[in-house]
Coordinates of N, CA, C and O in Angstrom, one line a residue:
M19 N 24.4 71.5 29.4 CA 25.0 71.7 28.1 C 23.8 71.9 27.2 O 22.9 71.1 27.2
T20 N 23.9 72.9 26.3 CA 22.9 73.1 25.3 C 23.5 72.8 24.0 O 24.6 73.3 23.6
L21 N 22.8 72.0 23.2 CA 23.2 71.7 21.9 C 22.3 72.4 20.9 O 21.1 72.1 20.8
N22 N 22.9 73.4 20.2 CA 22.1 74.1 19.2 C 22.3 73.4 17.8 O 23.4 73.0 17.5
P23 N 21.2 73.3 17.1 CA 21.3 72.7 15.8 C 22.2 73.5 14.9 O 22.2 74.7 14.9
V24 N 23.1 72.8 14.1 CA 24.0 73.4 13.2 C 23.8 72.8 11.8 O 23.4 71.6 11.8
P25 N 24.1 73.5 10.8 CA 23.9 72.8 9.4 C 24.9 71.6 9.3 O 26.0 71.7 9.7
V26 N 24.4 70.5 8.8 CA 25.2 69.3 8.7 C 25.9 69.4 7.3 O 27.0 69.0 7.2
D27 N 25.2 69.8 6.3 CA 25.7 69.8 5.0 C 26.6 71.0 4.7 O 26.5 72.0 5.4
R28 N 27.6 70.8 3.8 CA 28.5 71.9 3.5 C 28.9 71.7 2.0 O 28.2 71.0 1.3
E29 N 30.0 72.2 1.6 CA 30.5 71.9 0.2 C 30.6 70.4 0.0 O 31.2 69.7 0.8
P30 N 29.9 69.9 -1.0 CA 29.9 68.5 -1.2 C 31.3 67.9 -1.5 O 32.2 68.6 -1.9
A31 N 31.5 66.7 -1.1 CA 32.8 66.0 -1.3 C 33.1 65.8 -2.8 O 32.2 66.0 -3.7
A32 N 34.3 65.5 -3.1 CA 34.8 65.4 -4.5 C 34.4 64.2 -5.2 O 34.8 64.0 -6.4
G33 N 33.6 63.4 -4.6 CA 33.1 62.2 -5.3 C 32.9 61.0 -4.3 O 33.0 61.2 -3.1
A34 N 32.8 59.8 -4.9 CA 32.6 58.6 -4.1 C 33.3 57.5 -4.8 O 33.6 57.6 -6.0
V35 N 33.7 56.5 -4.1 CA 34.4 55.3 -4.6 C 33.6 54.0 -4.2 O 33.2 53.9 -3.1
L36 N 33.4 53.2 -5.2 CA 32.9 51.8 -5.0 C 34.1 50.9 -5.2 O 34.6 50.8 -6.3
L37 N 34.6 50.3 -4.2 CA 35.7 49.3 -4.3 C 35.1 47.9 -4.3 O 34.3 47.5 -3.4
T38 N 35.3 47.2 -5.4 CA 34.7 45.9 -5.5 C 35.7 44.8 -5.9 O 36.8 45.1 -6.3
G39 N 35.3 43.6 -5.9 CA 36.1 42.5 -6.3 C 35.5 41.2 -5.6 O 34.5 41.3 -4.8
I40 N 36.0 40.1 -5.9 CA 35.4 38.9 -5.3 C 35.8 38.8 -3.9 O 36.8 39.4 -3.4
P41 N 35.2 37.9 -3.1 CA 35.6 37.7 -1.7 C 37.0 37.3 -1.6 O 37.5 36.5 -2.3
G42 N 37.8 38.0 -0.7 CA 39.2 37.7 -0.5 C 40.1 38.6 -1.4 O 41.3 38.5 -1.3
S43 N 39.5 39.5 -2.2 CA 40.3 40.4 -3.0 C 41.0 41.5 -2.3 O 41.8 42.2 -2.8
G44 N 40.5 41.8 -1.0 CA 41.1 42.8 -0.2 C 40.2 44.1 -0.1 O 40.7 45.1 0.3
K45 N 38.9 44.0 -0.5 CA 38.0 45.1 -0.5 C 38.0 45.9 0.8 O 38.2 47.1 0.9
S46 N 37.6 45.2 1.9 CA 37.4 45.9 3.2 C 38.7 46.4 3.7 O 38.7 47.6 4.2
T47 N 39.8 45.7 3.6 CA 41.1 46.2 4.1 C 41.6 47.4 3.3 O 42.0 48.4 3.9
V48 N 41.5 47.3 2.0 CA 41.9 48.4 1.2 C 41.0 49.6 1.3 O 41.4 50.8 1.4
A49 N 39.7 49.4 1.4 CA 38.7 50.5 1.6 C 39.0 51.3 2.9 O 39.0 52.5 2.9
A50 N 39.3 50.6 3.9 CA 39.6 51.2 5.2 C 40.9 52.0 5.1 O 41.0 53.2 5.6
A51 N 41.9 51.4 4.4 CA 43.2 52.2 4.3 C 43.0 53.3 3.3 O 43.6 54.4 3.6
L52 N 42.2 53.2 2.3 CA 42.0 54.3 1.4 C 41.3 55.4 2.1 O 41.7 56.6 2.0
A53 N 40.2 55.1 2.8 CA 39.5 56.2 3.6 C 40.4 56.9 4.5 O 40.3 58.1 4.7
A54 N 41.3 56.2 5.1 CA 42.3 56.8 6.1 C 43.2 57.8 5.4 O 43.7 58.7 6.0
R55 N 43.4 57.6 4.1 CA 44.3 58.5 3.4 C 43.7 59.7 2.7 O 44.3 60.6 2.2
L56 N 42.3 59.7 2.7 CA 41.6 60.9 2.2 C 41.4 61.9 3.2 O 41.4 61.7 4.4
R57 N 41.3 63.2 2.8 CA 41.1 64.3 3.7 C 40.0 64.2 4.6 O 40.1 64.3 5.8
M58 N 38.8 63.9 4.1 CA 37.6 63.7 4.9 C 36.8 62.6 4.2 O 36.5 62.7 3.1
S59 N 36.6 61.5 5.0 CA 36.1 60.3 4.3 C 35.3 59.4 5.3 O 35.3 59.6 6.5
A60 N 34.5 58.5 4.7 CA 33.8 57.5 5.5 C 33.9 56.1 4.8 O 33.9 56.1 3.5
H61 N 34.0 55.1 5.5 CA 34.1 53.7 4.9 C 32.8 53.1 5.2 O 32.3 52.9 6.3
I62 N 32.1 52.7 4.1 CA 30.8 52.0 4.2 C 31.0 50.6 3.8 O 31.1 50.3 2.6
E63 N 31.0 49.7 4.8 CA 31.0 48.2 4.5 C 29.6 47.8 4.2 O 28.8 47.7 5.1
V64 N 29.3 47.4 3.0 CA 28.0 47.0 2.6 C 27.6 45.8 3.3 O 26.4 45.6 3.7
D65 N 28.5 44.9 3.6 CA 28.2 43.7 4.4 C 27.7 44.1 5.8 O 26.8 43.4 6.3
G66 N 28.2 45.2 6.3 CA 27.7 45.7 7.6 C 26.2 46.1 7.5 O 25.5 45.9 8.5
L67 N 25.8 46.6 6.4 CA 24.4 46.9 6.3 C 23.5 45.6 6.2 O 22.4 45.6 6.8
Q68 N 24.0 44.6 5.6 CA 23.3 43.3 5.5 C 23.2 42.8 7.0 O 22.2 42.2 7.3
E69 N 24.3 42.9 7.8 CA 24.2 42.4 9.1 C 23.2 43.2 10.0 O 22.9 42.7 11.1
M70 N 22.8 44.3 9.6 CA 21.8 45.1 10.4 C 20.4 44.4 10.3 O 19.6 44.7 11.2
I71 N 20.2 43.5 9.3 CA 18.9 42.8 9.3 C 19.0 41.8 10.4 O 19.8 40.8 10.4
V72 N 18.1 41.9 11.4 CA 18.1 41.1 12.5 C 17.3 39.8 12.3 O 17.8 38.7 12.7
S73 N 16.3 39.8 11.6 CA 15.5 38.6 11.3 C 15.1 38.6 9.8 O 14.6 39.6 9.3
G74 N 15.3 37.5 9.2 CA 14.9 37.4 7.8 C 16.0 37.7 6.8 O 15.8 37.7 5.6
G75 N 17.2 38.0 7.3 CA 18.3 38.3 6.4 C 18.7 37.1 5.6 O 18.7 35.9 6.1
R76 N 19.0 37.3 4.3 CA 19.5 36.2 3.5 C 20.8 36.7 2.8 O 20.7 37.6 2.0
W77 N 21.9 36.0 3.0 CA 23.1 36.3 2.4 C 23.2 35.7 1.0 O 22.5 34.7 0.7
P78 N 23.9 36.3 0.1 CA 24.1 35.7 -1.3 C 24.6 34.3 -1.2 O 25.4 33.9 -0.2
S79 N 24.2 33.4 -2.1 CA 24.7 32.1 -2.1 C 24.9 31.7 -3.6 O 24.3 32.3 -4.5
P80 N 25.6 30.6 -3.8 CA 25.8 30.1 -5.2 C 24.5 29.6 -5.9 O 24.5 29.6 -7.1
T81 N 23.6 29.2 -5.1 CA 22.3 28.7 -5.7 C 21.3 29.9 -5.8 O 21.4 30.9 -5.1
A82 N 20.4 29.7 -6.7 CA 19.4 30.8 -7.0 C 18.6 31.0 -5.7 O 18.1 30.1 -5.1
D83 N 18.4 32.3 -5.3 CA 17.6 32.6 -4.1 C 17.1 34.0 -4.4 O 17.8 35.0 -4.2
A84 N 15.8 34.1 -4.8 CA 15.2 35.4 -5.1 C 15.3 36.4 -3.9 O 15.5 37.6 -4.1
E85 N 15.1 35.9 -2.7 CA 15.1 36.8 -1.6 C 16.5 37.4 -1.3 O 16.7 38.5 -1.0
A86 N 17.5 36.5 -1.4 CA 18.9 37.0 -1.2 C 19.2 38.0 -2.3 O 19.9 39.0 -2.0
D87 N 18.8 37.8 -3.5 CA 19.0 38.7 -4.6 C 18.3 40.1 -4.3 O 18.9 41.1 -4.5
R88 N 17.1 40.0 -3.8 CA 16.4 41.3 -3.4 C 17.2 42.0 -2.4 O 17.3 43.3 -2.4
Q89 N 17.7 41.3 -1.4 CA 18.5 42.0 -0.3 C 19.8 42.5 -0.8 O 20.3 43.5 -0.2
I90 N 20.4 42.0 -1.8 CA 21.6 42.5 -2.4 C 21.3 44.0 -2.9 O 22.1 44.9 -2.6
F91 N 20.1 44.2 -3.5 CA 19.8 45.5 -4.0 C 19.3 46.4 -2.9 O 19.5 47.6 -2.9
L92 N 18.7 45.8 -1.8 CA 18.3 46.6 -0.7 C 19.5 47.2 0.0 O 19.6 48.4 0.4
R93 N 20.5 46.3 0.2 CA 21.7 46.9 0.9 C 22.4 47.8 0.0 O 23.0 48.8 0.5
A94 N 22.4 47.6 -1.3 CA 23.1 48.6 -2.2 C 22.3 49.9 -2.1 O 22.9 51.0 -2.1
R95 N 21.0 49.9 -2.1 CA 20.2 51.1 -2.0 C 20.5 51.9 -0.7 O 20.8 53.1 -0.7
N96 N 20.6 51.1 0.4 CA 20.9 51.8 1.7 C 22.3 52.3 1.7 O 22.6 53.4 2.3
A97 N 23.3 51.6 1.1 CA 24.6 52.1 1.0 C 24.7 53.4 0.2 O 25.4 54.4 0.5
C98 N 23.9 53.5 -0.9 CA 23.8 54.7 -1.7 C 23.2 55.9 -0.9 O 23.7 57.0 -1.0
L99 N 22.2 55.6 -0.2 CA 21.6 56.7 0.6 C 22.6 57.2 1.7 O 22.7 58.4 1.8
L100 N 23.3 56.3 2.3 CA 24.3 56.7 3.3 C 25.4 57.5 2.6 O 25.9 58.5 3.1
A101 N 25.9 57.0 1.5 CA 27.0 57.6 0.7 C 26.6 59.0 0.3 O 27.4 60.0 0.5
D102 N 25.4 59.2 -0.2 CA 25.0 60.5 -0.6 C 24.9 61.5 0.5 O 25.2 62.7 0.4
S103 N 24.5 61.0 1.7 CA 24.4 61.8 2.9 C 25.9 62.3 3.3 O 26.1 63.4 3.6
F104 N 26.8 61.3 3.3 CA 28.2 61.7 3.6 C 28.7 62.7 2.6 O 29.4 63.7 3.0
V105 N 28.5 62.5 1.3 CA 28.9 63.5 0.3 C 28.4 64.9 0.6 O 29.2 65.8 0.5
R106 N 27.1 65.0 0.8 CA 26.5 66.3 1.1 C 27.2 67.0 2.3 O 27.2 68.2 2.4
A107 N 27.7 66.2 3.3 CA 28.3 66.7 4.5 C 29.8 66.9 4.2 O 30.6 67.3 5.2
G108 N 30.3 66.6 3.0 CA 31.7 66.9 2.7 C 32.7 65.7 2.9 O 33.9 65.9 2.8
F109 N 32.2 64.5 3.1 CA 33.0 63.3 3.3 C 32.9 62.5 2.0 O 31.9 62.2 1.5
V110 N 34.1 62.0 1.6 CA 34.2 61.1 0.4 C 33.8 59.7 1.0 O 34.5 59.1 1.8
P111 N 32.7 59.1 0.5 CA 32.4 57.7 0.9 C 33.2 56.7 0.1 O 33.3 56.8 -1.1
V112 N 33.7 55.7 0.8 CA 34.4 54.6 0.2 C 33.5 53.4 0.5 O 33.5 52.9 1.6
L113 N 32.8 52.9 -0.5 CA 31.9 51.7 -0.3 C 32.7 50.5 -0.7 O 33.4 50.5 -1.7
D114 N 32.5 49.4 0.0 CA 33.0 48.1 -0.4 C 31.9 47.1 -0.5 O 31.2 46.9 0.4
D115 N 31.8 46.5 -1.7 CA 30.8 45.5 -1.9 C 31.3 44.5 -3.0 O 32.1 44.9 -3.9
V116 N 30.7 43.3 -3.0 CA 31.0 42.4 -4.1 C 30.0 42.7 -5.2 O 28.8 42.5 -5.1
V117 N 30.5 43.2 -6.3 CA 29.7 43.6 -7.5 C 30.3 42.9 -8.7 O 31.3 43.3 -9.2
V118 N 29.6 41.9 -9.2 CA 30.1 41.1 -10.3 C 29.2 41.1 -11.5 O 29.5 40.6 -12.6
R119 N 28.0 41.6 -11.4 CA 27.0 41.6 -12.4 C 26.7 43.0 -12.9 O 26.7 44.0 -12.1
R120 N 26.5 43.2 -14.2 CA 26.2 44.5 -14.8 C 25.0 45.2 -14.1 O 24.9 46.4 -13.9
S121 N 23.9 44.4 -13.9 CA 22.7 44.9 -13.3 C 23.0 45.5 -11.9 O 22.4 46.6 -11.6
H122 N 23.9 44.9 -11.1 CA 24.2 45.4 -9.8 C 25.0 46.7 -9.9 O 24.7 47.7 -9.2
L123 N 26.0 46.8 -10.8 CA 26.7 48.0 -11.0 C 25.8 49.1 -11.5 O 25.9 50.3 -11.1
D124 N 25.0 48.8 -12.5 CA 24.0 49.8 -13.0 C 23.1 50.3 -11.9 O 22.8 51.5 -11.9
F125 N 22.7 49.5 -11.0 CA 21.9 49.9 -9.9 C 22.6 51.0 -9.1 O 22.1 52.0 -8.7
Y126 N 23.9 50.7 -8.8 CA 24.7 51.7 -8.0 C 24.8 53.0 -8.8 O 24.6 54.1 -8.2
R127 N 25.1 52.9 -10.1 CA 25.2 54.1 -10.9 C 23.9 54.9 -11.0 O 24.0 56.1 -11.0
T128 N 22.8 54.3 -11.0 CA 21.5 55.1 -11.1 C 21.0 55.5 -9.8 O 20.3 56.5 -9.7
T129 N 21.4 54.8 -8.7 CA 20.9 55.1 -7.4 C 21.7 56.1 -6.6 O 21.2 57.0 -5.9
L130 N 23.0 56.1 -6.8 CA 23.9 57.0 -6.2 C 23.9 58.4 -6.9 O 24.2 58.4 -8.1
A131 N 23.6 59.4 -6.2 CA 23.4 60.7 -6.9 C 24.8 61.4 -7.0 O 24.9 62.4 -7.8
T132 N 25.8 61.0 -6.4 CA 27.1 61.6 -6.3 C 27.9 61.5 -7.7 O 27.9 60.4 -8.3
A133 N 28.5 62.5 -8.0 CA 29.5 62.5 -9.2 C 30.7 63.2 -8.8 O 30.6 64.2 -8.1
P134 N 31.9 62.9 -9.2 CA 32.1 61.6 -9.9 C 32.0 60.4 -9.0 O 32.3 60.5 -7.8
F135 N 31.6 59.3 -9.6 CA 31.5 58.0 -9.0 C 32.6 57.1 -9.5 O 32.5 56.7 -10.7
H136 N 33.6 56.8 -8.7 CA 34.7 56.0 -9.2 C 34.5 54.5 -8.8 O 34.2 54.2 -7.7
V137 N 34.5 53.7 -9.8 CA 34.4 52.2 -9.6 C 35.7 51.6 -9.7 O 36.4 51.7 -10.8
V138 N 36.2 50.9 -8.7 CA 37.5 50.3 -8.7 C 37.4 48.8 -8.4 O 36.8 48.4 -7.4
F139 N 37.9 48.0 -9.3 CA 37.9 46.6 -9.2 C 39.2 46.1 -8.7 O 40.3 46.4 -9.3
L140 N 39.2 45.4 -7.6 CA 40.5 44.7 -7.1 C 40.4 43.3 -7.7 O 39.5 42.6 -7.5
A141 N 41.4 43.0 -8.5 CA 41.4 41.7 -9.2 C 42.8 41.0 -9.1 O 43.6 40.9 -10.0
P142 N 43.0 40.4 -7.9 CA 44.2 39.6 -7.7 C 44.1 38.2 -8.3 O 45.2 37.5 -8.3
G143 N 43.0 37.8 -8.8 CA 42.8 36.5 -9.3 C 42.2 35.5 -8.3 O 42.4 35.8 -7.1
P144 N 41.5 34.5 -8.7 CA 40.8 33.7 -7.8 C 41.7 32.9 -6.9 O 41.3 32.7 -5.7
A145 N 42.9 32.4 -7.3 CA 43.7 31.6 -6.4 C 44.3 32.5 -5.3 O 44.3 32.1 -4.1
V146 N 44.7 33.7 -5.6 CA 45.2 34.6 -4.5 C 44.0 35.0 -3.6 O 44.2 35.0 -2.4
A147 N 42.9 35.3 -4.1 CA 41.7 35.6 -3.3 C 41.4 34.5 -2.3 O 41.1 34.7 -1.2
W148 N 41.4 33.3 -2.8 CA 41.1 32.1 -2.0 C 42.1 31.9 -0.9 O 41.8 31.7 0.2
R149 N 43.4 32.1 -1.2 CA 44.4 32.0 -0.2 C 44.3 33.0 0.8 O 44.4 32.8 2.0
R150 N 44.0 34.3 0.4 CA 43.8 35.3 1.4 C 42.6 35.0 2.3 O 42.6 35.3 3.5
N151 N 41.5 34.5 1.7 CA 40.3 34.2 2.4 C 40.6 33.2 3.6 O 40.1 33.3 4.6
Q152 N 41.5 32.3 3.3 CA 41.8 31.2 4.3 C 42.6 31.8 5.5 O 42.7 31.1 6.5
T153 N 43.3 32.9 5.3 CA 44.1 33.5 6.4 C 43.4 34.6 7.2 O 44.0 35.1 8.1
R154 N 42.2 35.0 6.8 CA 41.6 36.1 7.5 C 40.7 35.6 8.6 O 40.3 34.5 8.7
E155 N 40.2 36.6 9.4 CA 39.4 36.3 10.5 C 38.0 35.7 10.1 O 37.5 34.8 10.7
K156 N 37.4 36.3 9.1 CA 36.1 35.9 8.7 C 36.2 34.9 7.5 O 36.0 35.3 6.3
V157 N 36.7 33.7 7.7 CA 36.9 32.8 6.7 C 35.6 32.3 6.1 O 34.7 31.9 6.8
L158 N 35.5 32.3 4.7 CA 34.3 31.8 4.1 C 34.5 30.4 3.7 O 35.6 30.0 3.2
S159 N 33.5 29.6 3.8 CA 33.6 28.2 3.5 C 33.2 27.9 2.0 O 33.5 26.9 1.5
T160 N 32.5 28.9 1.4 CA 32.1 28.8 0.0 C 33.3 29.3 -0.9 O 33.8 30.4 -0.6
D161 N 33.6 28.5 -1.9 CA 34.6 29.0 -2.9 C 33.9 29.9 -3.9 O 33.1 29.4 -4.7
W162 N 34.1 31.2 -3.8 CA 33.5 32.1 -4.7 C 34.3 32.4 -5.9 O 34.1 33.4 -6.7
S163 N 35.4 31.7 -6.2 CA 36.3 32.0 -7.3 C 35.5 32.0 -8.7 O 36.0 32.8 -9.5
P164 N 34.4 31.3 -8.9 CA 33.7 31.5 -10.2 C 33.2 32.9 -10.4 O 33.0 33.3 -11.6
L165 N 33.1 33.7 -9.4 CA 32.7 35.1 -9.5 C 33.7 35.9 -10.3 O 33.4 36.9 -10.9
D166 N 35.0 35.5 -10.2 CA 36.0 36.2 -10.9 C 35.8 36.3 -12.4 O 35.8 37.3 -13.0
E167 N 35.5 35.1 -13.0 CA 35.2 35.0 -14.4 C 33.9 35.8 -14.8 O 33.9 36.6 -15.8
A168 N 32.9 35.7 -13.9 CA 31.7 36.5 -14.2 C 32.0 38.0 -14.2 O 31.5 38.7 -15.0
M169 N 32.7 38.4 -13.2 CA 33.1 39.9 -13.0 C 33.8 40.4 -14.2 O 33.5 41.4 -14.8
R170 N 34.9 39.6 -14.6 CA 35.7 40.0 -15.8 C 34.9 40.0 -17.1 O 35.0 40.9 -17.9
S171 N 34.0 39.0 -17.2 CA 33.2 38.9 -18.4 C 32.1 40.0 -18.5 O 32.0 40.6 -19.6
E172 N 31.4 40.3 -17.5 CA 30.4 41.3 -17.5 C 30.9 42.7 -17.3 O 30.3 43.7 -17.8
L173 N 32.0 42.9 -16.6 CA 32.4 44.3 -16.2 C 33.8 44.6 -16.6 O 34.3 45.6 -16.1
G174 N 34.4 43.8 -17.4 CA 35.8 44.0 -17.7 C 36.1 45.3 -18.4 O 37.3 45.8 -18.3
Q175 N 35.1 46.0 -19.0 CA 35.4 47.3 -19.6 C 34.9 48.4 -18.8 O 34.9 49.6 -19.2
Q176 N 34.5 48.2 -17.5 CA 34.0 49.2 -16.6 C 35.1 49.6 -15.6 O 35.9 48.8 -15.2
G177 N 35.1 50.8 -15.2 CA 35.9 51.3 -14.1 C 37.4 51.1 -14.2 O 37.9 51.0 -15.3
I178 N 38.0 51.1 -13.1 CA 39.5 51.0 -12.9 C 39.8 49.7 -12.4 O 39.2 49.3 -11.4
W179 N 40.6 48.9 -13.1 CA 41.0 47.6 -12.7 C 42.4 47.6 -12.1 O 43.3 48.1 -12.7
I180 N 42.6 47.0 -10.9 CA 43.9 46.9 -10.3 C 44.2 45.5 -9.9 O 43.4 44.9 -9.1
D181 N 45.3 44.9 -10.5 CA 45.7 43.6 -10.1 C 46.6 43.8 -8.9 O 47.7 44.2 -8.9
N182 N 46.0 43.5 -7.7 CA 46.7 43.7 -6.4 C 47.2 42.4 -5.9 O 47.5 42.4 -4.7
A183 N 47.4 41.4 -6.7 CA 48.0 40.1 -6.2 C 49.3 40.3 -5.6 O 49.6 39.7 -4.5
A184 N 50.2 41.1 -6.1 CA 51.6 41.2 -5.6 C 51.8 42.6 -4.9 O 52.9 43.0 -4.6
Q185 N 50.7 43.4 -4.7 CA 50.9 44.7 -4.1 C 50.6 44.7 -2.6 O 49.8 43.9 -2.1
T186 N 51.3 45.6 -1.9 CA 50.9 45.8 -0.5 C 49.6 46.6 -0.5 O 49.2 47.2 -1.5
I187 N 49.1 46.7 0.7 CA 47.9 47.5 0.9 C 48.2 49.0 0.5 O 47.4 49.6 -0.3
D188 N 49.3 49.5 0.9 CA 49.7 50.9 0.6 C 49.9 51.1 -0.9 O 49.5 52.1 -1.4
E189 N 50.5 50.1 -1.6 CA 50.7 50.2 -3.0 C 49.3 50.2 -3.7 O 49.1 51.0 -4.7
T190 N 48.4 49.4 -3.3 CA 47.1 49.4 -3.9 C 46.3 50.7 -3.6 O 45.7 51.3 -4.6
V191 N 46.4 51.2 -2.4 CA 45.8 52.5 -2.1 C 46.4 53.6 -3.0 O 45.7 54.5 -3.5
E192 N 47.7 53.6 -3.1 CA 48.4 54.6 -4.0 C 47.9 54.6 -5.4 O 47.7 55.6 -6.1
A193 N 47.7 53.3 -5.9 CA 47.2 53.2 -7.3 C 45.8 53.7 -7.4 O 45.5 54.4 -8.4
I194 N 45.0 53.5 -6.4 CA 43.6 54.1 -6.5 C 43.7 55.6 -6.4 O 43.0 56.3 -7.2
L195 N 44.5 56.2 -5.5 CA 44.5 57.6 -5.4 C 45.1 58.2 -6.7 O 44.5 59.3 -7.1
S196 N 46.0 57.6 -7.3 CA 46.6 58.1 -8.6 C 45.5 58.1 -9.7 O 45.4 59.0 -10.5
A197 N 44.8 57.0 -9.7 CA 43.8 56.8 -10.8 C 42.6 57.7 -10.6 O 42.0 58.1 -11.6
T198 N 42.2 58.0 -9.4 CA 41.0 58.8 -9.2 C 41.2 60.2 -9.0 O 40.3 61.1 -9.2
G199 N 42.4 60.6 -8.5 CA 42.7 62.0 -8.3 C 42.0 62.6 -7.0 O 41.8 63.8 -6.9
L200 N 41.5 61.7 -6.2 CA 40.8 62.2 -5.0 C 41.7 62.9 -4.0 O 42.9 62.6 -4.0
P201 N 41.1 63.9 -3.3 CA 42.0 64.7 -2.4 C 42.5 63.9 -1.2 O 41.8 63.3 -0.5
R202 N 43.8 63.9 -1.1 CA 44.5 63.2 0.0 C 44.5 64.1 1.3 O 44.3 65.3 1.2
S203 N 44.7 63.4 2.4 CA 44.8 64.2 3.6 C 46.1 65.1 3.5 O 47.0 64.8 2.8
G204 N 46.2 66.1 4.3 CA 47.3 67.0 4.2 C 48.6 66.3 4.5 O 49.7 66.6 3.9
A205 N 48.6 65.3 5.4 CA 49.8 64.6 5.7 C 50.2 63.5 4.7 O 51.2 62.9 4.8
D206 N 49.3 63.4 3.7 CA 49.5 62.3 2.7 C 49.6 62.8 1.3 O 49.2 62.2 0.4
Q207 N 50.3 63.9 1.2 CA 50.5 64.4 -0.1 C 51.6 63.6 -0.8 O 52.6 63.2 -0.1
P208 N 51.5 63.4 -2.1 CA 52.6 62.6 -2.8 C 53.9 63.3 -2.8 O 54.0 64.6 -2.8
L209 N 55.0 62.6 -2.7 CA 56.3 63.2 -2.7 C 56.6 63.7 -4.1 O 56.3 63.1 -5.1
R210 N 57.3 64.8 -4.2 CA 57.7 65.4 -5.5 C 59.1 65.1 -5.8 O 60.0 65.0 -5.0

């Protein structure tokens, strides 16, 4: 078998989505479902990029940790590089990451070359997020609910906010598709 090089890039994708919210808000689940409903897409779990660090990795924590903070921006930079590559190849990237500070969101906005860049906040509230966290496979022992107030305080006027506390995954995805206008897969056209 001979594999001849072919151009990877084509007409750029229609944009990118950053899906964010506090832990337990449904980011990864909704991001995967959203990506499945788009015509050509990729799901970039930013936590997965953190997990690629084999030695020396530092996860965010409630206490001050300069190295963990540096790695938050490292993984965001790598997510943006990957997202821009997918966009150039015609795939809409759906990134999911916990972004609760203005500096973190600004970093995404200045590092990601893709436009339009849709920022979607899932905001079911801290009690619902904590309950969801307790029923999922990767249960967190840290209560991250204070991040909800920080996110609303610093980023409340940014992006698209969706209270998904009482929504199904499909309802949340539909709300995102309606708000962003991203191209759906052929089998997923809205009913008229």
